[in-house]
Amino acid sequence: MIRKKIFNNTKSAFKLKSNSDLDRAIFLFSMMNYSALVKAGSALTKMALKLHLPVETLIKKTIFEQFCGGVTEEDCKPVTKEMYGENLHSILDYSVEGKESEEEFDSAMRKKLSLIEYANESDEVTFAMFKPTGIGRFAIWEKVSEKLSLTEAEKEEWERVKNRVETLCKRAYELKVRLYADGEETWMQTAADDLMVEMMKKYNQDEVLIFNTLQCYRWDRLDYLKDLHEQGQKEGFKIGAKIVRGAYIEKENSRAKKLGYASPICESKEATDVNFNSVMSYCLNHLEDISVFIGTHNEVSSYLALQIMEDKGISIDDKRIWFSQLYGMSDHISYNMAKKGYNAVKLVPFGPVRDVVPYLLRRAQENTSVKGQTGRELALLREEKKRRRGDESTKHHRE
């Protein structure tokens, strides 16, 4: 029976945090407890950057250092090496968003290629990833998803997008590096799903190297996975499923309401939890065909996965199962799992401060919107601070 205390060890969870790191995290998560503050702060940050006000240093010293590994890959090396010393792997994510030109998409692809090569060379980095709209315009993904006819220029553009995806997947396959595509908004996702299935067909014949993301706040994802599993069995390829709850809930619901279609999102947080756990269980029950990357900050889902693994006699370091959390969040899950010997990995974003602001603001908003998330982080951080104070006073007392 999995003991329900594995995630309560704050000493191992925050081992790599200095006292000042701990104080910064407590301050930031305290702020994130107030949604009005996060909204106002996000608006002010965007405005300050637009007006070229000197706020980058402030951003870098606060939210950037909490949620990013650095500005360059080199900056991230000490972070990834230190985590690897605790048996915790890394994924480097160049988190620059919102680009629109072909040159920028080609440049992003080259960056992702270099990160696939970096993952191949380094023990601590075990996955590479890319965001579909990072290597092709949102509008073209959307048009292809909606099966609309493309102009000649758009057909050429779509071929270039497909070639970029193919280039990344082929290189990952050649170097035996696991690569996943991030999940995005439903109205562009069908084209990405279809393309990633093509890549799995091609490159997941013998082992799973190519993964696609399933956002489980979508109520249709379990059926989608079952259909994909059936297709894989018929056509002889294996499935890589990165499963997450999902990041665009407000946007999805408001678009559905505005355009008058049924929302693709589960009706409640509880329904999303049930859906996530069902998708996760399905993957864990079909490991002969499906490798699963479990991206969750939810303790209940994490315990459920560990329990299923134990019940089925699955080795804790089975390479078909990975657990992941974001850098700067849920260290109590990541570090304690790594310590026990599970395959645990942190997603470590990096990039120029100004360029990663959209990513950082999303992180802040996500923390605010997930009920209980910020409170749990805060409680554990404060508990660790209290534990350290206790250790200090015991030490002084002995001296």
Short mmCIF file of C-alpha atoms in Angstrom, two decimals:
data_model
loop_
_atom_site.label_atom_id
_atom_site.label_comp_id
_atom_site.label_asym_id
_atom_site.label_seq_id
_atom_site.Cartn_x
_atom_site.Cartn_y
_atom_site.Cartn_z
CA MET A 1 0.00 0.00 0.00
CA ILE A 2 1.41 3.40 -0.98
CA ARG A 3 1.84 5.45 2.16
CA LYS A 4 0.09 8.80 1.91
CA LYS A 5 3.02 10.68 3.42
CA ILE A 6 5.55 10.47 0.62
CA PHE A 7 4.90 14.10 -0.44
CA ASN A 8 5.05 15.60 3.06
CA ASN A 9 8.84 15.51 3.40
CA THR A 10 9.69 19.22 3.11
CA LYS A 11 13.37 18.65 3.92
CA SER A 12 13.96 16.72 0.67
CA ALA A 13 11.41 18.81 -1.28
CA PHE A 14 13.25 22.08 -0.63
CA LYS A 15 16.76 20.75 -0.09
CA LEU A 16 18.18 22.86 -2.95
CA LYS A 17 16.45 26.07 -1.84
CA SER A 18 18.46 28.57 0.21
CA ASN A 19 16.68 30.53 2.94
CA SER A 20 16.37 33.52 0.62
CA ASP A 21 14.94 31.28 -2.17
CA LEU A 22 12.40 30.03 0.35
CA ASP A 23 11.46 33.59 1.36
CA ARG A 24 11.03 34.63 -2.30
CA ALA A 25 8.80 31.61 -3.00
CA ILE A 26 6.67 32.36 0.10
CA PHE A 27 6.28 35.99 -1.00
CA LEU A 28 5.30 35.06 -4.60
CA PHE A 29 2.82 32.34 -3.68
CA SER A 30 1.28 34.67 -1.07
CA MET A 31 0.71 37.23 -3.84
CA MET A 32 -0.74 34.57 -6.16
CA ASN A 33 -3.35 33.76 -3.54
CA TYR A 34 -5.12 36.96 -4.59
CA SER A 35 -6.56 36.73 -8.11
CA ALA A 36 -7.27 40.49 -8.28
CA LEU A 37 -3.60 41.16 -7.51
CA VAL A 38 -2.44 38.73 -10.22
CA LYS A 39 -4.78 40.35 -12.80
CA ALA A 40 -3.62 43.85 -11.91
CA GLY A 41 0.05 42.79 -11.81
CA SER A 42 -0.25 41.08 -15.21
CA ALA A 43 -1.82 44.15 -16.81
CA LEU A 44 0.82 46.46 -15.29
CA THR A 45 3.68 44.19 -16.41
CA LYS A 46 2.39 44.09 -20.01
CA MET A 47 1.97 47.87 -20.03
CA ALA A 48 5.40 48.51 -18.52
CA LEU A 49 7.08 46.30 -21.15
CA LYS A 50 5.15 47.98 -23.98
CA LEU A 51 6.28 51.39 -22.73
CA HIS A 52 9.85 50.05 -22.36
CA LEU A 53 9.96 50.90 -18.67
CA PRO A 54 12.95 49.40 -16.81
CA VAL A 55 11.06 46.53 -15.13
CA GLU A 56 13.11 43.61 -16.42
CA THR A 57 15.42 43.53 -13.41
CA LEU A 58 12.43 43.39 -11.06
CA ILE A 59 10.80 40.60 -13.11
CA LYS A 60 14.12 38.68 -13.26
CA LYS A 61 14.66 38.84 -9.50
CA THR A 62 11.14 37.67 -8.64
CA ILE A 63 8.82 35.60 -10.82
CA PHE A 64 11.50 34.79 -13.48
CA GLU A 65 13.91 33.25 -10.97
CA GLN A 66 11.07 31.26 -9.40
CA PHE A 67 9.79 29.70 -12.63
CA CYS A 68 12.73 29.83 -15.10
CA GLY A 69 16.15 28.20 -15.18
CA GLY A 70 17.84 31.19 -16.81
CA VAL A 71 18.17 33.21 -19.99
CA THR A 72 20.26 30.65 -21.94
CA GLU A 73 20.90 26.88 -21.90
CA GLU A 74 24.23 27.64 -20.24
CA ASP A 75 22.40 29.41 -17.40
CA CYS A 76 20.30 26.28 -16.88
CA LYS A 77 23.24 23.88 -16.56
CA PRO A 78 23.94 24.45 -12.84
CA VAL A 79 20.18 24.08 -12.14
CA THR A 80 19.79 20.84 -14.14
CA LYS A 81 23.01 19.35 -12.74
CA GLU A 82 22.00 20.16 -9.18
CA MET A 83 18.56 18.57 -9.67
CA TYR A 84 20.10 15.52 -11.33
CA GLY A 85 22.21 15.11 -8.19
CA GLU A 86 18.84 14.48 -6.48
CA ASN A 87 17.81 11.98 -9.22
CA LEU A 88 15.51 14.57 -10.78
CA HIS A 89 15.72 14.90 -14.59
CA SER A 90 15.01 18.01 -16.70
CA ILE A 91 13.37 19.13 -19.93
CA LEU A 92 14.61 22.45 -21.28
CA ASP A 93 11.86 24.59 -22.75
CA TYR A 94 12.76 27.68 -24.74
CA SER A 95 9.55 29.47 -23.68
CA VAL A 96 9.35 32.27 -26.19
CA GLU A 97 5.81 32.69 -27.52
CA GLY A 98 3.74 34.72 -29.97
CA LYS A 99 6.05 34.81 -32.98
CA GLU A 100 4.53 35.24 -36.46
CA SER A 101 7.15 35.26 -39.24
CA GLU A 102 8.61 32.34 -41.23
CA GLU A 103 12.14 33.42 -40.21
CA GLU A 104 11.14 33.26 -36.54
CA PHE A 105 9.57 29.82 -37.03
CA ASP A 106 12.72 28.51 -38.75
CA SER A 107 14.82 29.98 -35.97
CA ALA A 108 12.58 28.33 -33.32
CA MET A 109 12.93 24.99 -35.12
CA ARG A 110 16.73 25.29 -35.14
CA LYS A 111 16.60 26.09 -31.42
CA LYS A 112 14.47 22.98 -30.78
CA LEU A 113 16.87 20.87 -32.89
CA SER A 114 19.78 22.05 -30.78
CA LEU A 115 17.82 21.12 -27.63
CA ILE A 116 17.17 17.62 -29.01
CA GLU A 117 20.92 17.30 -29.56
CA TYR A 118 21.59 18.68 -26.09
CA ALA A 119 19.22 16.09 -24.58
CA ASN A 120 21.12 13.38 -26.44
CA GLU A 121 24.44 14.53 -24.98
CA SER A 122 23.41 15.12 -21.38
CA ASP A 123 22.34 12.57 -18.78
CA GLU A 124 20.17 14.99 -16.86
CA VAL A 125 17.97 16.09 -19.79
CA THR A 126 15.69 13.21 -20.82
CA PHE A 127 13.07 14.76 -23.10
CA ALA A 128 12.81 17.51 -25.68
CA MET A 129 9.62 19.36 -26.57
CA PHE A 130 8.09 21.84 -28.98
CA LYS A 131 4.95 23.91 -29.18
CA PRO A 132 3.13 23.58 -32.54
CA THR A 133 2.40 27.32 -32.75
CA GLY A 134 6.08 27.99 -32.00
CA ILE A 135 6.94 26.63 -35.47
CA GLY A 136 3.88 27.69 -37.48
CA ARG A 137 1.22 30.41 -37.44
CA PHE A 138 -1.77 29.78 -35.21
CA ALA A 139 -4.09 30.73 -38.08
CA ILE A 140 -2.73 28.03 -40.39
CA TRP A 141 -3.12 25.31 -37.73
CA GLU A 142 -6.66 26.59 -37.17
CA LYS A 143 -7.57 26.58 -40.87
CA VAL A 144 -6.25 23.03 -41.38
CA SER A 145 -8.07 21.89 -38.20
CA GLU A 146 -11.33 23.27 -39.55
CA LYS A 147 -10.77 21.50 -42.92
CA LEU A 148 -11.05 24.80 -44.80
CA SER A 149 -9.56 25.03 -48.28
CA LEU A 150 -6.16 26.68 -48.40
CA THR A 151 -4.87 29.19 -50.95
CA GLU A 152 -1.74 28.21 -52.91
CA ALA A 153 0.40 30.36 -50.60
CA GLU A 154 -1.17 28.71 -47.54
CA LYS A 155 -0.59 25.23 -48.98
CA GLU A 156 3.10 26.07 -49.28
CA GLU A 157 3.10 27.51 -45.77
CA TRP A 158 1.45 24.35 -44.38
CA GLU A 159 4.06 22.18 -46.15
CA ARG A 160 6.78 24.19 -44.40
CA VAL A 161 5.06 23.65 -41.02
CA LYS A 162 4.81 19.90 -41.66
CA ASN A 163 8.47 19.81 -42.71
CA ARG A 164 9.53 21.50 -39.47
CA VAL A 165 7.62 18.93 -37.40
CA GLU A 166 9.08 16.09 -39.51
CA THR A 167 12.62 17.50 -39.11
CA LEU A 168 12.28 17.56 -35.31
CA CYS A 169 10.72 14.10 -35.02
CA LYS A 170 13.22 12.51 -37.42
CA ARG A 171 16.17 13.96 -35.47
CA ALA A 172 14.68 12.78 -32.16
CA TYR A 173 14.27 9.31 -33.67
CA GLU A 174 17.85 9.24 -35.00
CA LEU A 175 19.27 10.24 -31.61
CA LYS A 176 16.78 8.13 -29.59
CA VAL A 177 15.57 11.21 -27.69
CA ARG A 178 11.97 11.37 -26.45
CA LEU A 179 10.14 14.35 -27.95
CA TYR A 180 6.66 15.66 -27.21
CA ALA A 181 4.39 18.25 -28.80
CA ASP A 182 2.67 20.57 -26.35
CA GLY A 183 -1.14 20.82 -26.26
CA GLU A 184 -2.86 24.07 -27.26
CA GLU A 185 -6.35 25.47 -27.96
CA THR A 186 -8.97 23.02 -29.29
CA TRP A 187 -9.67 25.02 -32.44
CA MET A 188 -6.12 24.46 -33.73
CA GLN A 189 -5.43 21.15 -32.00
CA THR A 190 -6.97 18.69 -34.50
CA ALA A 191 -4.31 19.49 -37.12
CA ALA A 192 -1.57 19.03 -34.51
CA ASP A 193 -3.10 15.75 -33.28
CA ASP A 194 -3.33 14.37 -36.81
CA LEU A 195 0.22 15.35 -37.62
CA MET A 196 1.59 13.83 -34.40
CA VAL A 197 -0.26 10.57 -35.11
CA GLU A 198 1.52 10.50 -38.51
CA MET A 199 4.83 10.97 -36.68
CA MET A 200 4.02 8.17 -34.20
CA LYS A 201 3.16 5.84 -37.11
CA LYS A 202 6.54 6.58 -38.63
CA TYR A 203 8.79 6.69 -35.57
CA ASN A 204 7.10 4.68 -32.77
CA GLN A 205 7.31 1.26 -34.43
CA ASP A 206 9.61 -0.39 -31.87
CA GLU A 207 9.90 2.04 -28.98
CA VAL A 208 8.05 5.17 -27.99
CA LEU A 209 10.02 8.31 -28.80
CA ILE A 210 7.28 10.63 -30.11
CA PHE A 211 4.60 11.84 -27.67
CA ASN A 212 1.52 14.02 -28.13
CA THR A 213 -0.21 15.94 -25.35
CA LEU A 214 -3.75 15.10 -24.26
CA GLN A 215 -5.42 17.87 -22.25
CA CYS A 216 -7.81 16.02 -19.98
CA TYR A 217 -10.09 18.96 -19.20
CA ARG A 218 -11.45 18.05 -22.65
CA TRP A 219 -14.24 15.56 -22.03
CA ASP A 220 -13.55 13.72 -25.32
CA ARG A 221 -9.95 12.70 -24.59
CA LEU A 222 -10.57 9.22 -23.16
CA ASP A 223 -12.52 8.19 -26.27
CA TYR A 224 -9.86 9.81 -28.43
CA LEU A 225 -7.15 7.78 -26.67
CA LYS A 226 -9.09 4.50 -26.99
CA ASP A 227 -9.62 5.11 -30.73
CA LEU A 228 -5.94 5.98 -31.16
CA HIS A 229 -4.95 2.83 -29.26
CA GLU A 230 -7.12 0.74 -31.57
CA GLN A 231 -5.58 2.43 -34.62
CA GLY A 232 -2.07 1.80 -33.26
CA GLN A 233 -2.80 -1.89 -32.74
CA LYS A 234 -4.20 -2.24 -36.28
CA GLU A 235 -1.41 -0.27 -37.97
CA GLY A 236 1.48 -1.47 -35.83
CA PHE A 237 2.68 1.61 -33.96
CA LYS A 238 2.96 2.53 -30.29
CA ILE A 239 1.55 5.63 -28.58
CA GLY A 240 3.30 8.29 -26.56
CA ALA A 241 0.75 10.12 -24.39
CA LYS A 242 1.70 13.17 -22.37
CA ILE A 243 -1.31 13.78 -20.16
CA VAL A 244 -2.11 17.06 -18.42
CA ARG A 245 -5.27 18.67 -17.10
CA GLY A 246 -5.06 21.68 -19.44
CA ALA A 247 -4.14 25.35 -19.54
CA TYR A 248 -6.73 27.32 -21.51
CA ILE A 249 -9.98 26.76 -19.60
CA GLU A 250 -11.26 30.37 -19.51
CA LYS A 251 -10.38 30.99 -23.15
CA GLU A 252 -12.05 27.73 -24.25
CA ASN A 253 -15.29 28.35 -22.34
CA SER A 254 -15.63 31.99 -23.38
CA ARG A 255 -15.04 31.17 -27.08
CA ALA A 256 -17.63 28.35 -26.96
CA LYS A 257 -20.14 30.72 -25.36
CA LYS A 258 -19.41 33.55 -27.79
CA LEU A 259 -19.69 31.35 -30.90
CA GLY A 260 -22.58 29.29 -29.52
CA TYR A 261 -21.16 25.77 -29.56
CA ALA A 262 -20.98 23.18 -26.74
CA SER A 263 -17.89 23.71 -24.62
CA PRO A 264 -15.22 21.05 -25.17
CA ILE A 265 -14.25 21.42 -21.50
CA CYS A 266 -15.48 19.24 -18.61
CA GLU A 267 -18.25 20.92 -16.64
CA SER A 268 -16.30 21.11 -13.36
CA LYS A 269 -12.89 20.67 -11.76
CA GLU A 270 -14.14 17.38 -10.25
CA ALA A 271 -15.18 16.09 -13.70
CA THR A 272 -11.73 17.04 -15.04
CA ASP A 273 -10.09 15.12 -12.19
CA VAL A 274 -12.18 12.03 -12.96
CA ASN A 275 -11.33 12.33 -16.65
CA PHE A 276 -7.60 12.79 -16.02
CA ASN A 277 -7.49 9.80 -13.69
CA SER A 278 -9.41 7.65 -16.22
CA VAL A 279 -7.03 8.58 -19.06
CA MET A 280 -4.03 7.94 -16.79
CA SER A 281 -5.39 4.58 -15.63
CA TYR A 282 -6.07 3.54 -19.24
CA CYS A 283 -2.45 4.30 -20.15
CA LEU A 284 -1.07 2.45 -17.12
CA ASN A 285 -3.24 -0.57 -17.98
CA HIS A 286 -1.91 -0.71 -21.58
CA LEU A 287 1.81 -0.13 -21.17
CA GLU A 288 2.59 -2.75 -23.82
CA ASP A 289 1.28 -0.23 -26.40
CA ILE A 290 1.29 3.15 -24.60
CA SER A 291 4.07 5.05 -22.82
CA VAL A 292 2.76 7.75 -20.52
CA PHE A 293 4.18 11.06 -19.37
CA ILE A 294 2.08 12.18 -16.39
CA GLY A 295 2.21 15.97 -16.06
CA THR A 296 0.36 16.82 -12.87
CA HIS A 297 0.65 18.94 -9.74
CA ASN A 298 -2.21 17.00 -8.18
CA GLU A 299 -1.26 14.78 -5.25
CA VAL A 300 -4.34 12.54 -5.50
CA SER A 301 -3.63 11.69 -9.15
CA SER A 302 0.04 11.09 -8.34
CA TYR A 303 -0.85 8.73 -5.47
CA LEU A 304 -3.33 6.92 -7.72
CA ALA A 305 -0.61 6.32 -10.34
CA LEU A 306 1.79 4.98 -7.70
CA GLN A 307 -0.93 2.71 -6.33
CA ILE A 308 -1.75 1.29 -9.78
CA MET A 309 1.96 0.68 -10.41
CA GLU A 310 2.27 -1.14 -7.09
CA ASP A 311 -0.91 -3.20 -7.62
CA LYS A 312 0.24 -4.28 -11.08
CA GLY A 313 3.78 -5.03 -9.95
CA ILE A 314 5.26 -2.40 -12.29
CA SER A 315 8.84 -1.44 -11.50
CA ILE A 316 9.05 2.09 -10.05
CA ASP A 317 11.63 3.10 -12.67
CA ASP A 318 9.82 1.56 -15.67
CA LYS A 319 10.97 3.71 -18.61
CA ARG A 320 7.42 3.79 -20.05
CA ILE A 321 6.21 5.95 -17.12
CA TRP A 322 7.39 9.48 -16.35
CA PHE A 323 6.10 12.00 -13.82
CA SER A 324 6.54 15.71 -14.44
CA GLN A 325 5.99 19.05 -12.75
CA LEU A 326 6.93 22.60 -13.70
CA TYR A 327 10.10 24.18 -12.36
CA GLY A 328 9.27 26.33 -9.34
CA MET A 329 6.09 24.42 -8.49
CA SER A 330 5.18 21.24 -6.61
CA ASP A 331 8.72 20.47 -5.48
CA HIS A 332 7.19 18.30 -2.76
CA ILE A 333 5.98 15.90 -5.48
CA SER A 334 9.02 16.05 -7.81
CA TYR A 335 11.85 15.72 -5.29
CA ASN A 336 10.15 13.14 -3.09
CA MET A 337 9.31 10.97 -6.12
CA ALA A 338 12.87 11.28 -7.43
CA LYS A 339 14.19 10.32 -3.99
CA LYS A 340 12.09 7.14 -4.00
CA GLY A 341 13.45 6.21 -7.46
CA TYR A 342 10.52 7.02 -9.76
CA ASN A 343 11.21 8.63 -13.17
CA ALA A 344 10.66 12.25 -12.22
CA VAL A 345 11.35 15.25 -14.42
CA LYS A 346 11.05 19.03 -14.18
CA LEU A 347 10.10 21.24 -17.11
CA VAL A 348 12.67 24.05 -16.97
CA PRO A 349 11.72 27.10 -19.09
CA PHE A 350 14.37 29.57 -20.22
CA GLY A 351 14.74 32.52 -22.57
CA PRO A 352 15.21 36.31 -22.59
CA VAL A 353 13.26 37.84 -19.69
CA ARG A 354 11.10 40.08 -21.89
CA ASP A 355 10.23 37.19 -24.24
CA VAL A 356 9.17 34.73 -21.54
CA VAL A 357 6.81 37.18 -19.80
CA PRO A 358 3.68 35.72 -21.54
CA TYR A 359 4.67 32.27 -20.20
CA LEU A 360 5.30 33.66 -16.69
CA LEU A 361 1.98 35.49 -16.56
CA ARG A 362 0.20 32.28 -17.55
CA ARG A 363 1.96 30.46 -14.70
CA ALA A 364 0.83 33.13 -12.23
CA GLN A 365 -2.76 32.96 -13.49
CA GLU A 366 -2.75 29.17 -13.44
CA ASN A 367 -1.64 29.16 -9.81
CA THR A 368 -4.45 31.55 -8.96
CA SER A 369 -7.14 29.57 -10.77
CA VAL A 370 -6.32 26.06 -9.47
CA LYS A 371 -8.26 25.73 -6.27
CA GLY A 372 -6.03 24.91 -3.30
CA GLN A 373 -2.83 24.78 -5.39
CA THR A 374 -1.26 27.97 -4.06
CA GLY A 375 -2.41 27.32 -0.50
CA ARG A 376 -0.76 23.89 -0.51
CA GLU A 377 2.51 25.31 -1.89
CA LEU A 378 2.48 28.04 0.76
CA ALA A 379 1.74 25.67 3.62
CA LEU A 380 4.67 23.41 2.69
CA LEU A 381 7.09 26.31 2.17
CA ARG A 382 6.14 27.75 5.56
CA GLU A 383 6.48 24.34 7.17
CA GLU A 384 10.01 24.02 5.80
CA LYS A 385 10.90 27.49 7.08
CA LYS A 386 9.62 26.53 10.51
CA ARG A 387 11.58 23.22 10.39
CA ARG A 388 14.79 25.09 9.55
CA ARG A 389 14.24 27.54 12.39
CA GLY A 390 13.78 24.57 14.71
CA ASP A 391 17.02 23.01 13.44
CA GLU A 392 18.86 26.30 13.96
CA SER A 393 17.65 26.74 17.52
CA THR A 394 18.52 23.08 18.34
CA LYS A 395 22.00 23.67 16.90
CA HIS A 396 22.49 26.87 18.97
CA HIS A 397 21.16 25.09 22.02
CA ARG A 398 23.72 22.27 21.59
CA GLU A 399 26.52 24.78 21.11
#
